[in-house]
JSON list of C-alpha atoms in Angstrom, two decimals:
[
{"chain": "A", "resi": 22, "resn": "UNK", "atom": "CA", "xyz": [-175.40, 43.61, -65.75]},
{"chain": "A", "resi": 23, "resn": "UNK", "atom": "CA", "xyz": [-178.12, 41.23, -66.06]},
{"chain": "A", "resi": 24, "resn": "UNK", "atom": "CA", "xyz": [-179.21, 39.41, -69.34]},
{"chain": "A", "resi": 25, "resn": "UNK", "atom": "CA", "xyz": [-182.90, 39.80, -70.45]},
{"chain": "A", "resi": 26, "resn": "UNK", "atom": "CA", "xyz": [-184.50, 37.92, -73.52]},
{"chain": "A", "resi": 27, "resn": "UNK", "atom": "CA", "xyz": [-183.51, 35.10, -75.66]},
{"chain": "A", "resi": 28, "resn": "UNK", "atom": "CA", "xyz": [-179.61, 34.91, -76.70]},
{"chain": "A", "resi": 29, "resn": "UNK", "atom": "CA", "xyz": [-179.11, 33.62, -79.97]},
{"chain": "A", "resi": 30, "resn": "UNK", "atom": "CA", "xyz": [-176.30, 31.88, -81.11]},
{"chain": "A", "resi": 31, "resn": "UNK", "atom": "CA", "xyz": [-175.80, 30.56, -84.81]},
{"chain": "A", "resi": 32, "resn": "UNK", "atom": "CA", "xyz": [-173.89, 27.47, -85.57]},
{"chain": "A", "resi": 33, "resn": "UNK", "atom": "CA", "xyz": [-173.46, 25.74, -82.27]},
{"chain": "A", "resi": 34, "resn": "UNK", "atom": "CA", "xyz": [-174.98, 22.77, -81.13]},
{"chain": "A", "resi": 35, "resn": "UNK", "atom": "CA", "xyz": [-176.04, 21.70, -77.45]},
{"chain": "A", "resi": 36, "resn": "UNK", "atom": "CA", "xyz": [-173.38, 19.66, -76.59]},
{"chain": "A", "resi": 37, "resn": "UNK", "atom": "CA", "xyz": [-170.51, 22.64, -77.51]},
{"chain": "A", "resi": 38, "resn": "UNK", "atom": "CA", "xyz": [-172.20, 24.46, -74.69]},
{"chain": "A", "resi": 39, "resn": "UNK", "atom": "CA", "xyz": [-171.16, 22.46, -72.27]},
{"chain": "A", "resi": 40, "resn": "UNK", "atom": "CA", "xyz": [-167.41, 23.62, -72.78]},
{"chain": "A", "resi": 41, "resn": "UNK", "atom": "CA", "xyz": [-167.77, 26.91, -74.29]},
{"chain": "A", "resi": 42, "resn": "UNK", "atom": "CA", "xyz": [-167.10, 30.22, -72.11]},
{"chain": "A", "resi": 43, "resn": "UNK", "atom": "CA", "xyz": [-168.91, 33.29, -72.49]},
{"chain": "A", "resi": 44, "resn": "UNK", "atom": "CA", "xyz": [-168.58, 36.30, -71.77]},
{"chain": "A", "resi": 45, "resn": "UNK", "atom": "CA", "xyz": [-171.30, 37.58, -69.46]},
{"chain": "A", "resi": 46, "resn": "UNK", "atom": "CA", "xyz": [-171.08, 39.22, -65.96]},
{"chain": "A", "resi": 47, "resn": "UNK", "atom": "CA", "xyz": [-173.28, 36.88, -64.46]},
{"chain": "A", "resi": 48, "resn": "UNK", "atom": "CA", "xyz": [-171.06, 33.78, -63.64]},
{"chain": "A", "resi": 49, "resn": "UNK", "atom": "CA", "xyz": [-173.45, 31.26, -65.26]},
{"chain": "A", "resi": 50, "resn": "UNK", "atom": "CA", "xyz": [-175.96, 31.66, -67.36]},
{"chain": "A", "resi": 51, "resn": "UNK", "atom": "CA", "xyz": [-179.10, 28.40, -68.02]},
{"chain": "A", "resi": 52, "resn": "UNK", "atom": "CA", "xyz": [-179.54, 28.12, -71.78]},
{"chain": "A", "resi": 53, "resn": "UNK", "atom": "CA", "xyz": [-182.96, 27.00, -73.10]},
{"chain": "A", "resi": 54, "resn": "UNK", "atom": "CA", "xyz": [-181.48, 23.04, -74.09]},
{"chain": "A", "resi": 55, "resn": "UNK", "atom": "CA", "xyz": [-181.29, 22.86, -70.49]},
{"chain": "A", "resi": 56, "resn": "UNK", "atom": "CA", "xyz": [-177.25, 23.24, -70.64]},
{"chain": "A", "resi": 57, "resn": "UNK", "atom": "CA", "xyz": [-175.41, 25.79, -68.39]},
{"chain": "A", "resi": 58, "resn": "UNK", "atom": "CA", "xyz": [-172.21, 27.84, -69.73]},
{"chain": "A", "resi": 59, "resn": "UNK", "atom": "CA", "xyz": [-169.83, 29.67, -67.55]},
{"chain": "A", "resi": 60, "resn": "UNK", "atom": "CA", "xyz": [-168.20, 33.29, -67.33]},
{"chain": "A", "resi": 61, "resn": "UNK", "atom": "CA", "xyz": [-164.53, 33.12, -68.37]},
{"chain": "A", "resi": 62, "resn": "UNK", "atom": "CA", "xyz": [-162.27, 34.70, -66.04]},
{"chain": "A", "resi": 63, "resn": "UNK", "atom": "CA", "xyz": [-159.64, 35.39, -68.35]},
{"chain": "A", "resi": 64, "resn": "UNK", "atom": "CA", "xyz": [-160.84, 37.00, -70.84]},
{"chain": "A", "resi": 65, "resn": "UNK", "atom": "CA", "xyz": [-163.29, 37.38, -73.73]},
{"chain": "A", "resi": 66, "resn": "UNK", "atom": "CA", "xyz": [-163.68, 34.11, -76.04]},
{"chain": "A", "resi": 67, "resn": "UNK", "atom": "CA", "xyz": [-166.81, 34.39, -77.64]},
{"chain": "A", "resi": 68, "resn": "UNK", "atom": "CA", "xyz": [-168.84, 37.72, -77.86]},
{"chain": "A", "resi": 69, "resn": "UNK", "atom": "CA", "xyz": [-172.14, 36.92, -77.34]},
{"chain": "A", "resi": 70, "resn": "UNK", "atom": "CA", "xyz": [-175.01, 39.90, -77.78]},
{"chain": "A", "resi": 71, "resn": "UNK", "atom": "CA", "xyz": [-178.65, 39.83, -76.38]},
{"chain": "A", "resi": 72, "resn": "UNK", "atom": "CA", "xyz": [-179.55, 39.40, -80.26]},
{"chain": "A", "resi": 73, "resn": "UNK", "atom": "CA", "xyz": [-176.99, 38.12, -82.82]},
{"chain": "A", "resi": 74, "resn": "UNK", "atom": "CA", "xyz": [-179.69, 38.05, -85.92]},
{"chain": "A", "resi": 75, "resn": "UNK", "atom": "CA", "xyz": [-179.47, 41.85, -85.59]},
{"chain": "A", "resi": 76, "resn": "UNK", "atom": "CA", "xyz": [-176.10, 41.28, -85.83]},
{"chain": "A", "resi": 77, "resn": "UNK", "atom": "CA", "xyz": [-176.83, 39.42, -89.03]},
{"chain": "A", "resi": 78, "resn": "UNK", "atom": "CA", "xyz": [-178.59, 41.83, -90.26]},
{"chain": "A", "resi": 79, "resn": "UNK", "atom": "CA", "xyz": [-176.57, 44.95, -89.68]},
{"chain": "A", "resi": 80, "resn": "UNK", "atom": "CA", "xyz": [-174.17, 43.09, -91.38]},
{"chain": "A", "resi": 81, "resn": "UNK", "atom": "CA", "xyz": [-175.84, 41.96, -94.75]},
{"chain": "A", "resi": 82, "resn": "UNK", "atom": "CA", "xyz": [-176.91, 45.78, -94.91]},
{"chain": "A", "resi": 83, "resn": "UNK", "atom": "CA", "xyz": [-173.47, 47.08, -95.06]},
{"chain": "A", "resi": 84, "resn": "UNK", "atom": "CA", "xyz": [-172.04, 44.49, -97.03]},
{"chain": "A", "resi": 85, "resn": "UNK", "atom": "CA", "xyz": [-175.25, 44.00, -99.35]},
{"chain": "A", "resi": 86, "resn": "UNK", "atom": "CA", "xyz": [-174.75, 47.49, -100.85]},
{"chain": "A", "resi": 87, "resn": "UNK", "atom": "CA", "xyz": [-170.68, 47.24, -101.29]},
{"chain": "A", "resi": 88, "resn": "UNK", "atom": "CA", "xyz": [-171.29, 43.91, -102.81]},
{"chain": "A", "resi": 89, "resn": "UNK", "atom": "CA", "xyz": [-174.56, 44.37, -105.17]},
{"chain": "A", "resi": 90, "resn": "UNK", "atom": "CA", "xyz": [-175.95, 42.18, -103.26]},
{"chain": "A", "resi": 91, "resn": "UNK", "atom": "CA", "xyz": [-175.09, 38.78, -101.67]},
{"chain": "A", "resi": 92, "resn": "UNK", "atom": "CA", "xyz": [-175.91, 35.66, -102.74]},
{"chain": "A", "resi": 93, "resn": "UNK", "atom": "CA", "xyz": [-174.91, 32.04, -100.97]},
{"chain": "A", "resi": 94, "resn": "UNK", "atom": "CA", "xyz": [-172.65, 29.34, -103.05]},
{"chain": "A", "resi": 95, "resn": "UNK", "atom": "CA", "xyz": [-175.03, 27.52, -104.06]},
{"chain": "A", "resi": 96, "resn": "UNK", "atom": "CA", "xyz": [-176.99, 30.11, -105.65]},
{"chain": "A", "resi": 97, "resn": "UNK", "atom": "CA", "xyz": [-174.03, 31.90, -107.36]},
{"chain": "A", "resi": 98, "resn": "UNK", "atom": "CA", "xyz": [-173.25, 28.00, -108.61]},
{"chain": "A", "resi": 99, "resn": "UNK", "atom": "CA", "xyz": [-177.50, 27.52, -110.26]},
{"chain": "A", "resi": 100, "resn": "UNK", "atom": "CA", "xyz": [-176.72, 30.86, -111.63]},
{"chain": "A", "resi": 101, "resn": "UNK", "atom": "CA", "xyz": [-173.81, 30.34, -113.61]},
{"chain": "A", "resi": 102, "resn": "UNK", "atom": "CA", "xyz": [-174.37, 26.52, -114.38]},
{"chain": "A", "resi": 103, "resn": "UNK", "atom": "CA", "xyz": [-171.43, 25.59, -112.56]},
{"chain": "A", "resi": 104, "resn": "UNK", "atom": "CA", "xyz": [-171.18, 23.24, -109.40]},
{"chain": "A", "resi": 105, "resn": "UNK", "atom": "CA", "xyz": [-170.32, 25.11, -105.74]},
{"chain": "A", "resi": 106, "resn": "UNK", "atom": "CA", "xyz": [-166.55, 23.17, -106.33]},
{"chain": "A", "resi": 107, "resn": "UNK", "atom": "CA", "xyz": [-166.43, 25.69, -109.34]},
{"chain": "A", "resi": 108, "resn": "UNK", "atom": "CA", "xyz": [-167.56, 28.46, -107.56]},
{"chain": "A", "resi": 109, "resn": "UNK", "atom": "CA", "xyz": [-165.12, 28.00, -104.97]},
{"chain": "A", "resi": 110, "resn": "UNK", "atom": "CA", "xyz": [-161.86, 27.79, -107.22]},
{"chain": "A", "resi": 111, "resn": "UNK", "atom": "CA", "xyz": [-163.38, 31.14, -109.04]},
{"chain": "A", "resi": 112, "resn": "UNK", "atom": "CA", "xyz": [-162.78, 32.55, -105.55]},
{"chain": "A", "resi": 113, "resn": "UNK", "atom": "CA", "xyz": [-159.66, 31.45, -105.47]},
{"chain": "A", "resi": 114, "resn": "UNK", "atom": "CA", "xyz": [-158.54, 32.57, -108.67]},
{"chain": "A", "resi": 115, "resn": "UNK", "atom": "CA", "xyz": [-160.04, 36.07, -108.09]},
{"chain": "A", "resi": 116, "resn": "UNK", "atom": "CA", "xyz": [-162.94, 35.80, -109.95]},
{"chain": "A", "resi": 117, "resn": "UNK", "atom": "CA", "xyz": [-165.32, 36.12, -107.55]},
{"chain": "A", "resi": 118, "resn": "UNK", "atom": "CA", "xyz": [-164.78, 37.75, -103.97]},
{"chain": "A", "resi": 119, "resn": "UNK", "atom": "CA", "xyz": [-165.80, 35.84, -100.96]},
{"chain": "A", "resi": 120, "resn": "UNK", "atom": "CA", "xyz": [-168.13, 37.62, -98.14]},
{"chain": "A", "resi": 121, "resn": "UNK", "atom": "CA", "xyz": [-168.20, 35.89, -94.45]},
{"chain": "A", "resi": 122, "resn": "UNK", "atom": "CA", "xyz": [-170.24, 36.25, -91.64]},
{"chain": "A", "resi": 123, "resn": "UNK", "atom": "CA", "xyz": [-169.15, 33.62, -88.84]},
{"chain": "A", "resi": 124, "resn": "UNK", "atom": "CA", "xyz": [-169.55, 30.17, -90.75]},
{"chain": "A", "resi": 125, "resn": "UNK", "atom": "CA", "xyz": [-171.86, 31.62, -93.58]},
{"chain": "A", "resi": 126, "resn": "UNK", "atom": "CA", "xyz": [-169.99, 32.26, -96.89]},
{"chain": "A", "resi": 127, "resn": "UNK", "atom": "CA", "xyz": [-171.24, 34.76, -99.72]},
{"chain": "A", "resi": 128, "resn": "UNK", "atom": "CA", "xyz": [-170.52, 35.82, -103.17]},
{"chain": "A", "resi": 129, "resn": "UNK", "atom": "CA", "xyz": [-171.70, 38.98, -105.06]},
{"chain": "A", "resi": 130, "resn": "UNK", "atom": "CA", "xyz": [-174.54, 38.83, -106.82]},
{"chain": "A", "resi": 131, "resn": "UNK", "atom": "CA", "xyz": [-173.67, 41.53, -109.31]},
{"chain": "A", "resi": 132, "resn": "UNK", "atom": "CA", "xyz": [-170.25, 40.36, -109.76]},
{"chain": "A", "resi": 133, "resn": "UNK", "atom": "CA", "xyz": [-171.84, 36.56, -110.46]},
{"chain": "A", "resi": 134, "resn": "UNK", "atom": "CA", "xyz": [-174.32, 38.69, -113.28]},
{"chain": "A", "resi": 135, "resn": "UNK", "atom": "CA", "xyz": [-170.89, 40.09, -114.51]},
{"chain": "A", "resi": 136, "resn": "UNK", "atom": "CA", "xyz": [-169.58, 37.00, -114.97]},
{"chain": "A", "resi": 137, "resn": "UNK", "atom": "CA", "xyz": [-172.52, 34.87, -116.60]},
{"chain": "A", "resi": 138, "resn": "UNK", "atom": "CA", "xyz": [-172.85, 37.58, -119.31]},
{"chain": "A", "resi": 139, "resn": "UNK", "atom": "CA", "xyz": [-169.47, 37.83, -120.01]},
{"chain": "A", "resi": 140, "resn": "UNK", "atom": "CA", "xyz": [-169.28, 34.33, -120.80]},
{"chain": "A", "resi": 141, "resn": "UNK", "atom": "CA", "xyz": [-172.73, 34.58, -122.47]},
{"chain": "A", "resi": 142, "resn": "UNK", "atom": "CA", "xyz": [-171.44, 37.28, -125.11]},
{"chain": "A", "resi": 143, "resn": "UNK", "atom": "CA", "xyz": [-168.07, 35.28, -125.32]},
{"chain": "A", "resi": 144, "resn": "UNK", "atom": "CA", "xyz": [-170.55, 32.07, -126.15]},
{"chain": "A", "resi": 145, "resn": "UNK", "atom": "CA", "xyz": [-172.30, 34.31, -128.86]},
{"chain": "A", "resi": 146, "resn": "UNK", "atom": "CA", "xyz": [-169.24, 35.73, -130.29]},
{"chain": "A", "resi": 147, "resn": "UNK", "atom": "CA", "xyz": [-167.74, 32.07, -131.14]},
{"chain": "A", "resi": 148, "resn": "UNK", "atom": "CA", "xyz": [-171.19, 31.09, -132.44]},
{"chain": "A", "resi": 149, "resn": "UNK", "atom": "CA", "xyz": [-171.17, 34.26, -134.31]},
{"chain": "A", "resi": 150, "resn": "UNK", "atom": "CA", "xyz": [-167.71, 33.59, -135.78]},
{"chain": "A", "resi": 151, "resn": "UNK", "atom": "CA", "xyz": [-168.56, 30.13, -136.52]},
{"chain": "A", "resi": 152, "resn": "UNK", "atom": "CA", "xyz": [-172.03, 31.38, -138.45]},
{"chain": "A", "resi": 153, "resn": "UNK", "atom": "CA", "xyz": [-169.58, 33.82, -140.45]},
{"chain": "A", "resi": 154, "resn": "UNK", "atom": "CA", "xyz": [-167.30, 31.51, -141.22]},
{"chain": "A", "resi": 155, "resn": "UNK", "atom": "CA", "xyz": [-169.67, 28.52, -142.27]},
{"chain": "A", "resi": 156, "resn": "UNK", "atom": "CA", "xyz": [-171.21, 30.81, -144.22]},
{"chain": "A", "resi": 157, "resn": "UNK", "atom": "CA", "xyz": [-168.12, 32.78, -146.12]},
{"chain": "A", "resi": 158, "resn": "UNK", "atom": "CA", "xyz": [-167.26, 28.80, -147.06]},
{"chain": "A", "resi": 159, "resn": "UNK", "atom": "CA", "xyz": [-170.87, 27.88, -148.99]},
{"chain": "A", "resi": 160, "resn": "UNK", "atom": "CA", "xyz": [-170.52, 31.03, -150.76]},
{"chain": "A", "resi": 161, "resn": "UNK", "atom": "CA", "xyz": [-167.22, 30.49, -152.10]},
{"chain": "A", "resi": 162, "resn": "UNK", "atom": "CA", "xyz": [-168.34, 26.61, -152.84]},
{"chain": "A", "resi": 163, "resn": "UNK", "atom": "CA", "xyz": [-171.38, 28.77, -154.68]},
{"chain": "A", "resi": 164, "resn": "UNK", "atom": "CA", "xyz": [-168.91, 30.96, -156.50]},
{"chain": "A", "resi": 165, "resn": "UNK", "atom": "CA", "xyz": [-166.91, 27.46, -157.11]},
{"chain": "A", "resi": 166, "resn": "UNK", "atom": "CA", "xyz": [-170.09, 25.61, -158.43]},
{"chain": "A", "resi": 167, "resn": "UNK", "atom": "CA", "xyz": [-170.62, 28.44, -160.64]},
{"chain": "A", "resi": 168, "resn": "UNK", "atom": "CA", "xyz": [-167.21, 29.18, -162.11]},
{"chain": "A", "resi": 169, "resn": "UNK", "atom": "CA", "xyz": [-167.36, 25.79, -163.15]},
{"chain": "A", "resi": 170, "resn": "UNK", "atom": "CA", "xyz": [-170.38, 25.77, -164.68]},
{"chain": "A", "resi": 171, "resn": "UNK", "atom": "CA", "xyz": [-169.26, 28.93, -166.52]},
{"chain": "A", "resi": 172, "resn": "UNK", "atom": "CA", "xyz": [-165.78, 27.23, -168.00]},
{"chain": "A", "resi": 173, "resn": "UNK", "atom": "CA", "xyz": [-167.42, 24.03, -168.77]},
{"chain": "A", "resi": 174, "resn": "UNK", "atom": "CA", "xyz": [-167.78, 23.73, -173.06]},
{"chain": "A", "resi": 175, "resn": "UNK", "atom": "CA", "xyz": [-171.21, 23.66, -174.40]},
{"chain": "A", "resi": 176, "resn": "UNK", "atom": "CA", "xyz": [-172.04, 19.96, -174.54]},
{"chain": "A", "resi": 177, "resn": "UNK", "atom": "CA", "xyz": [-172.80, 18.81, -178.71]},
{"chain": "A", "resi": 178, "resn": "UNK", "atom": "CA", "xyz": [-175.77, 17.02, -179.59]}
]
């Protein structure tokens, strides 16, 4: 088997080539930072395809339609108001559900929408509440005012 093309790999950085092994039949392989990386023997440690942003790709597809679409972090965090430290504790709480691909970490975008209008009708329910109840007390001061207007004598002059 021979490698054509450009290999891509995300999230490594020249120097980790030096160490890393791939698996390829060819027993070393020249990188384009000038770097070489050997065949392991013993196995498979890193699976490394002739085009990993397809890999990407085939992979936000299928999770892009279970999800409602997938949004990064950072994102989800603008969204809702909230900082990513939020975010990441609404994962952890079950809130939110995480989506990975290698390092790259995802939320759903329609379960972030979810959320923010939930709280957003929650926000206009107390405000609604509050209106109703600010309101019930001036009328009864009203009724007050006027009930003692009503029992006051008529003054003499």
């Amino acid at each position: 088997m021979e490698v054509f093309g450009e290999i891509y790999i995300l999230q490594k950085t020249k120097a980790s080539f030096r160490n890393e092994k791939l698996a390829i039949k060819s027993s070393t392989i020249k990188l384009n930072s000038g770097t070489t990386a050997t065949r392991n023997n013993s196995g498979v440690k890193m699976k490394i395809t002739a085009d990993l942003k397809n890999e990407f790709w085939h992979w936000m597809n299928e999770n892009w339609n279970l999800a409602g679409g997938l949004i990064t972090h950072s994102i989800a965090a603008a969204m809702m108001g909230k900082s990513q430290t939020r975010v990441r504790q609404m994962i952890e709480e079950g809130k939110l559900h995480q989506y990975n691909f290698k390092t790259k970490k995802f939320v759903s975008f329609s379960e972030v929408l979810n959320l923010t209008r939930d709280e957003a009708i929650d926000d206009l329910k107390q405000a609604t509440d509050l209106l109703f109840k600010q309101g019930a007390e001036m009328f009864n001061q009203i009724i007050e005012q006027q009930r003692a207007k009503n029992t006051q004598p008529p003054k003499e002059n």
